[in-house]
Amino acid sequence: MSTNDPTGRQAERRTDGPVGRPADRRSAPAADRPTDSPPATGRGGRTSAAGSALEKSLRILEAVAAPGGPHRLADVTAAAAVPKSSTFRILASLVEQGFVRQDSESRYGAGPRLRGLSALVTGGEPASIGRILGELQQTTGQTVHLALHSGETITYIQKLESDQPFRTASRVGMRMPLHTTAIGKSILAHLPEAEVRELIAAAGLPARTPRTVTGARELGAQLAEVRARGFALDDEENEPTIRCIGAAVLRPDGRPVGGVSVTTVTFLVSREEIEAYAPALRTATEALAPLL
């Protein structure tokens, strides 16, 4: 994120962090590799080749989001009535864009951006995600983000701007690293240690600022602090002049599905001031848990 402060200074804008990638085609089980076999008939006897590229993509999304997921490639192909080679190609693009998630067994489920769209559609409900985030923003007066965990990154699915005379450069759909962001660290703190080690091995701990934690031991100490106090701190570790606190949204089994952050700039809000928002932040994440 980058900001313009009232004095006219502009923090350097940085590029997005590591981007999750669809699994290599060679990693898919042999039964799930695309073939050139003739298309099977699908809905209402219509051949799987029927429909435009957009129609095929929408049918594939419907199949991926169907109950009982994540789904194997063959099942998505049959449900969407799209040739396996086309299904594989469309799924790879949807995974790259964050609308579909591919697990370690090459099965496909709803990704963070698809889940985010679902949250936006239900935004008018009394106990909605939008209402909960709006109350947090009104309480703090600061920028509020909601992000979902997506492999080695988080993906922002909602953002409410600060009341202050500045705007952050974050946007819905942006993916950011786990180890440099408050939301990301709050998620890591609630994952099994073995899984955290796997994520670090896959993505590394690259520095985004001079304050970024780049050592596994130091990061582990921070994650222990997160578990003890109930929130994580990003103190200019992801971008200069930006300070955030974040807390994880947990499923009933204790696994993090995403997190919420309160974002400020260092020249307007001190560390002590932003940490005072922690109770309101935790209230919001607890209210969001049944909705995510």
Short mmCIF file of C-alpha atoms in Angstrom, two decimals:
data_model
loop_
_atom_site.label_atom_id
_atom_site.label_comp_id
_atom_site.label_asym_id
_atom_site.label_seq_id
_atom_site.Cartn_x
_atom_site.Cartn_y
_atom_site.Cartn_z
CA MET A 1 0.00 0.00 0.00
CA SER A 2 1.16 3.53 -0.60
CA THR A 3 -0.17 6.80 0.76
CA ASN A 4 -0.06 10.51 0.26
CA ASP A 5 0.24 12.37 3.57
CA PRO A 6 -1.04 15.95 4.14
CA THR A 7 2.47 17.37 3.65
CA GLY A 8 2.63 16.07 0.11
CA ARG A 9 5.06 13.27 0.76
CA GLN A 10 4.35 10.07 -1.12
CA ALA A 11 5.44 6.67 0.05
CA GLU A 12 6.91 4.43 -2.59
CA ARG A 13 4.39 2.05 -4.08
CA ARG A 14 5.46 -1.53 -4.06
CA THR A 15 4.37 -4.36 -6.23
CA ASP A 16 2.15 -7.16 -5.02
CA GLY A 17 3.73 -9.94 -3.06
CA PRO A 18 4.14 -13.53 -4.18
CA VAL A 19 1.28 -14.69 -6.30
CA GLY A 20 -0.24 -18.13 -5.85
CA ARG A 21 0.18 -20.25 -8.96
CA PRO A 22 -1.91 -23.11 -10.28
CA ALA A 23 -0.26 -26.46 -9.90
CA ASP A 24 1.94 -27.56 -12.78
CA ARG A 25 0.03 -29.66 -15.27
CA ARG A 26 2.53 -32.43 -14.78
CA SER A 27 1.58 -32.65 -11.10
CA ALA A 28 -2.00 -33.69 -11.83
CA PRO A 29 -2.78 -37.39 -11.42
CA ALA A 30 -2.87 -39.29 -14.69
CA ALA A 31 -6.63 -39.71 -14.44
CA ASP A 32 -7.06 -35.96 -14.23
CA ARG A 33 -4.83 -34.91 -17.10
CA PRO A 34 -6.65 -33.34 -20.04
CA THR A 35 -7.28 -35.66 -22.98
CA ASP A 36 -8.50 -35.27 -26.48
CA SER A 37 -11.37 -37.70 -25.97
CA PRO A 38 -14.71 -36.77 -27.57
CA PRO A 39 -16.89 -34.50 -25.45
CA ALA A 40 -19.60 -36.18 -23.41
CA THR A 41 -23.16 -35.03 -23.56
CA GLY A 42 -24.28 -32.84 -20.67
CA ARG A 43 -27.24 -30.86 -19.49
CA GLY A 44 -30.39 -31.64 -21.41
CA GLY A 45 -28.47 -33.72 -23.98
CA ARG A 46 -26.41 -30.70 -25.08
CA THR A 47 -22.88 -31.61 -26.07
CA SER A 48 -20.06 -30.44 -23.84
CA ALA A 49 -18.65 -28.35 -26.69
CA ALA A 50 -21.75 -26.13 -26.68
CA GLY A 51 -21.59 -22.57 -25.49
CA SER A 52 -19.21 -19.65 -25.64
CA ALA A 53 -16.02 -19.41 -23.61
CA LEU A 54 -17.87 -17.26 -21.07
CA GLU A 55 -20.70 -19.79 -20.77
CA LYS A 56 -18.21 -22.59 -20.27
CA SER A 57 -16.37 -20.63 -17.59
CA LEU A 58 -19.59 -19.90 -15.73
CA ARG A 59 -20.67 -23.54 -15.84
CA ILE A 60 -17.25 -24.56 -14.55
CA LEU A 61 -17.56 -22.08 -11.67
CA GLU A 62 -20.98 -23.51 -10.83
CA ALA A 63 -19.53 -27.02 -10.82
CA VAL A 64 -16.60 -26.01 -8.62
CA ALA A 65 -18.90 -24.25 -6.12
CA ALA A 66 -21.32 -27.19 -5.90
CA PRO A 67 -21.72 -28.90 -2.51
CA GLY A 68 -19.34 -31.72 -1.65
CA GLY A 69 -16.18 -29.99 -2.86
CA PRO A 70 -13.37 -29.78 -3.51
CA HIS A 71 -14.01 -31.66 -6.77
CA ARG A 72 -11.81 -33.69 -9.09
CA LEU A 73 -11.21 -32.49 -12.64
CA ALA A 74 -13.26 -35.34 -14.08
CA ASP A 75 -16.24 -34.43 -11.90
CA VAL A 76 -16.05 -30.74 -12.83
CA THR A 77 -15.82 -31.71 -16.50
CA ALA A 78 -18.91 -33.91 -16.29
CA ALA A 79 -20.96 -31.42 -14.28
CA ALA A 80 -20.08 -28.47 -16.51
CA ALA A 81 -20.44 -30.44 -19.75
CA VAL A 82 -17.19 -28.98 -21.08
CA PRO A 83 -14.37 -30.97 -22.74
CA LYS A 84 -11.66 -31.99 -20.26
CA SER A 85 -8.91 -30.09 -22.09
CA SER A 86 -10.98 -26.89 -22.06
CA THR A 87 -11.98 -27.41 -18.43
CA PHE A 88 -8.35 -27.85 -17.40
CA ARG A 89 -7.30 -24.70 -19.26
CA ILE A 90 -10.15 -22.59 -17.84
CA LEU A 91 -9.55 -23.89 -14.32
CA ALA A 92 -5.85 -22.97 -14.55
CA SER A 93 -6.83 -19.39 -15.40
CA LEU A 94 -9.43 -19.26 -12.62
CA VAL A 95 -6.90 -20.55 -10.10
CA GLU A 96 -4.39 -17.91 -11.18
CA GLN A 97 -7.02 -15.19 -10.74
CA GLY A 98 -8.06 -16.45 -7.30
CA PHE A 99 -11.62 -17.48 -8.21
CA VAL A 100 -10.82 -21.18 -7.81
CA ARG A 101 -8.52 -22.94 -5.36
CA GLN A 102 -6.57 -26.11 -6.21
CA ASP A 103 -5.50 -28.32 -3.33
CA SER A 104 -2.54 -30.69 -3.00
CA GLU A 105 -4.58 -33.54 -4.47
CA SER A 106 -5.44 -31.54 -7.62
CA ARG A 107 -9.05 -31.04 -6.58
CA TYR A 108 -10.84 -27.75 -7.16
CA GLY A 109 -12.89 -25.62 -4.78
CA ALA A 110 -14.13 -22.05 -4.42
CA GLY A 111 -11.26 -19.57 -4.23
CA PRO A 112 -11.06 -16.37 -2.18
CA ARG A 113 -12.31 -14.06 -4.91
CA LEU A 114 -15.36 -16.23 -5.57
CA ARG A 115 -16.10 -16.35 -1.86
CA GLY A 116 -15.59 -12.61 -1.71
CA LEU A 117 -18.21 -12.07 -4.40
CA SER A 118 -20.61 -14.19 -2.38
CA ALA A 119 -19.95 -12.02 0.66
CA LEU A 120 -20.66 -8.86 -1.32
CA VAL A 121 -23.96 -10.24 -2.60
CA THR A 122 -25.17 -10.80 0.97
CA GLY A 123 -23.95 -7.39 2.10
CA GLY A 124 -27.43 -6.04 2.85
CA GLU A 125 -28.32 -8.64 5.46
CA PRO A 126 -28.57 -7.52 9.12
CA ALA A 127 -25.67 -9.71 10.26
CA SER A 128 -23.72 -9.14 7.06
CA ILE A 129 -20.00 -8.91 6.50
CA GLY A 130 -20.36 -5.36 5.21
CA ARG A 131 -22.25 -4.21 8.29
CA ILE A 132 -19.67 -5.72 10.66
CA LEU A 133 -16.75 -4.14 8.81
CA GLY A 134 -18.61 -0.83 8.62
CA GLU A 135 -19.04 -0.75 12.38
CA LEU A 136 -15.32 -1.42 12.85
CA GLN A 137 -14.44 1.38 10.44
CA GLN A 138 -16.78 3.80 12.20
CA THR A 139 -15.36 2.85 15.61
CA THR A 140 -11.73 3.33 14.58
CA GLY A 141 -12.01 5.90 11.79
CA GLN A 142 -9.25 3.97 9.99
CA THR A 143 -9.01 1.87 6.84
CA VAL A 144 -10.37 -1.65 7.31
CA HIS A 145 -9.52 -4.68 5.18
CA LEU A 146 -10.97 -8.18 5.01
CA ALA A 147 -8.77 -10.80 3.37
CA LEU A 148 -9.01 -14.54 2.85
CA HIS A 149 -6.19 -17.05 3.04
CA SER A 150 -5.12 -18.31 -0.38
CA GLY A 151 -2.12 -20.65 -0.31
CA GLU A 152 1.05 -18.64 0.21
CA THR A 153 -0.80 -15.31 0.18
CA ILE A 154 -3.83 -13.43 1.40
CA THR A 155 -6.37 -11.90 -0.99
CA TYR A 156 -8.25 -8.73 -0.09
CA ILE A 157 -11.98 -9.15 -0.67
CA GLN A 158 -13.29 -5.97 1.00
CA LYS A 159 -11.88 -2.57 1.86
CA LEU A 160 -13.39 0.41 3.70
CA GLU A 161 -11.47 3.67 3.49
CA SER A 162 -10.23 5.76 6.41
CA ASP A 163 -11.82 9.02 7.54
CA GLN A 164 -8.34 10.56 7.32
CA PRO A 165 -7.21 12.75 4.37
CA PHE A 166 -5.27 9.98 2.66
CA ARG A 167 -6.02 6.87 0.62
CA THR A 168 -4.12 3.61 0.62
CA ALA A 169 -3.23 1.88 -2.64
CA SER A 170 -4.61 -1.51 -1.64
CA ARG A 171 -7.51 -2.84 -3.66
CA VAL A 172 -9.97 -5.69 -3.67
CA GLY A 173 -8.38 -8.67 -5.41
CA MET A 174 -4.81 -7.72 -4.45
CA ARG A 175 -2.71 -10.57 -3.09
CA MET A 176 -0.08 -9.98 -0.43
CA PRO A 177 2.51 -12.08 1.46
CA LEU A 178 1.67 -13.80 4.72
CA HIS A 179 4.83 -12.93 6.66
CA THR A 180 4.81 -9.17 5.98
CA THR A 181 1.16 -8.35 6.70
CA ALA A 182 -0.79 -8.21 9.95
CA ILE A 183 -3.57 -10.36 8.54
CA GLY A 184 -1.06 -12.83 7.14
CA LYS A 185 0.81 -13.18 10.43
CA SER A 186 -2.45 -13.64 12.33
CA ILE A 187 -3.28 -16.50 9.95
CA LEU A 188 0.17 -18.09 10.27
CA ALA A 189 -0.12 -17.94 14.06
CA HIS A 190 -3.14 -20.26 13.95
CA LEU A 191 -1.79 -22.80 11.45
CA PRO A 192 0.02 -26.01 12.50
CA GLU A 193 3.77 -25.51 12.77
CA ALA A 194 4.46 -28.08 10.07
CA GLU A 195 2.22 -26.20 7.65
CA VAL A 196 3.92 -22.90 8.48
CA ARG A 197 7.30 -24.48 7.72
CA GLU A 198 5.96 -25.74 4.37
CA LEU A 199 4.66 -22.28 3.46
CA ILE A 200 7.98 -20.66 4.37
CA ALA A 201 9.88 -23.26 2.33
CA ALA A 202 7.62 -22.62 -0.67
CA ALA A 203 7.47 -18.82 -0.60
CA GLY A 204 10.53 -17.85 1.42
CA LEU A 205 10.65 -14.77 3.63
CA PRO A 206 11.64 -12.02 1.17
CA ALA A 207 12.08 -8.48 2.48
CA ARG A 208 9.68 -5.79 1.32
CA THR A 209 11.10 -3.09 3.61
CA PRO A 210 14.13 -2.86 5.92
CA ARG A 211 11.80 -3.80 8.80
CA THR A 212 10.49 -7.04 7.25
CA VAL A 213 11.11 -10.14 9.33
CA THR A 214 13.20 -12.46 7.14
CA GLY A 215 14.29 -15.10 9.66
CA ALA A 216 12.18 -18.14 10.52
CA ARG A 217 13.15 -18.03 14.20
CA GLU A 218 12.24 -14.36 14.57
CA LEU A 219 8.97 -14.92 12.74
CA GLY A 220 8.18 -17.84 15.03
CA ALA A 221 8.69 -15.59 18.06
CA GLN A 222 6.30 -13.04 16.56
CA LEU A 223 3.67 -15.69 15.92
CA ALA A 224 3.88 -16.79 19.55
CA GLU A 225 3.20 -13.17 20.56
CA VAL A 226 0.22 -13.07 18.20
CA ARG A 227 -1.31 -16.10 19.87
CA ALA A 228 -0.71 -14.61 23.32
CA ARG A 229 -2.22 -11.18 22.70
CA GLY A 230 -4.83 -12.04 20.07
CA PHE A 231 -3.67 -9.80 17.23
CA ALA A 232 -0.71 -9.27 14.91
CA LEU A 233 1.22 -6.09 14.14
CA ASP A 234 2.70 -4.96 10.83
CA ASP A 235 4.96 -2.06 11.81
CA GLU A 236 6.19 -0.82 8.39
CA GLU A 237 7.12 -4.41 7.49
CA ASN A 238 5.09 -4.51 4.28
CA GLU A 239 5.43 -0.87 3.22
CA PRO A 240 7.09 2.23 4.64
CA THR A 241 4.83 4.58 6.66
CA ILE A 242 2.09 1.92 6.93
CA ARG A 243 1.21 0.36 10.29
CA CYS A 244 -1.56 -2.24 10.75
CA ILE A 245 -2.99 -4.58 13.31
CA GLY A 246 -4.76 -7.74 12.21
CA ALA A 247 -6.67 -10.66 13.71
CA ALA A 248 -7.66 -13.98 12.21
CA VAL A 249 -11.19 -15.15 11.46
CA LEU A 250 -11.35 -18.72 12.74
CA ARG A 251 -13.58 -21.62 11.77
CA PRO A 252 -15.19 -23.71 14.53
CA ASP A 253 -12.25 -26.13 14.36
CA GLY A 254 -9.85 -23.24 15.02
CA ARG A 255 -8.40 -23.08 11.53
CA PRO A 256 -8.06 -19.57 10.07
CA VAL A 257 -10.07 -18.80 6.96
CA GLY A 258 -8.93 -15.18 6.69
CA GLY A 259 -8.51 -12.05 8.76
CA VAL A 260 -9.32 -8.39 9.30
CA SER A 261 -6.93 -5.47 9.67
CA VAL A 262 -7.05 -1.88 10.80
CA THR A 263 -4.58 0.15 8.73
CA THR A 264 -3.03 3.51 9.58
CA VAL A 265 -0.06 5.67 8.63
CA THR A 266 2.79 6.14 11.05
CA PHE A 267 2.85 9.94 10.83
CA LEU A 268 -0.76 10.21 12.08
CA VAL A 269 -1.31 7.24 14.41
CA SER A 270 1.18 5.92 16.95
CA ARG A 271 1.75 2.26 17.71
CA GLU A 272 0.05 2.66 21.08
CA GLU A 273 -3.00 4.24 19.46
CA ILE A 274 -3.46 1.53 16.86
CA GLU A 275 -3.02 -1.25 19.41
CA ALA A 276 -5.90 0.30 21.37
CA TYR A 277 -8.18 -0.76 18.49
CA ALA A 278 -7.50 -4.45 19.23
CA PRO A 279 -10.69 -5.12 21.26
CA ALA A 280 -12.91 -3.73 18.49
CA LEU A 281 -10.92 -5.72 15.93
CA ARG A 282 -11.38 -8.99 17.82
CA THR A 283 -15.10 -8.30 18.23
CA ALA A 284 -15.38 -7.93 14.46
CA THR A 285 -13.49 -11.14 13.66
CA GLU A 286 -15.60 -13.14 16.13
CA ALA A 287 -18.79 -11.78 14.52
CA LEU A 288 -17.49 -12.63 11.05
CA ALA A 289 -16.60 -16.24 11.86
CA PRO A 290 -20.08 -17.72 11.22
CA LEU A 291 -20.32 -15.82 7.91
CA LEU A 292 -17.08 -17.03 6.34
#
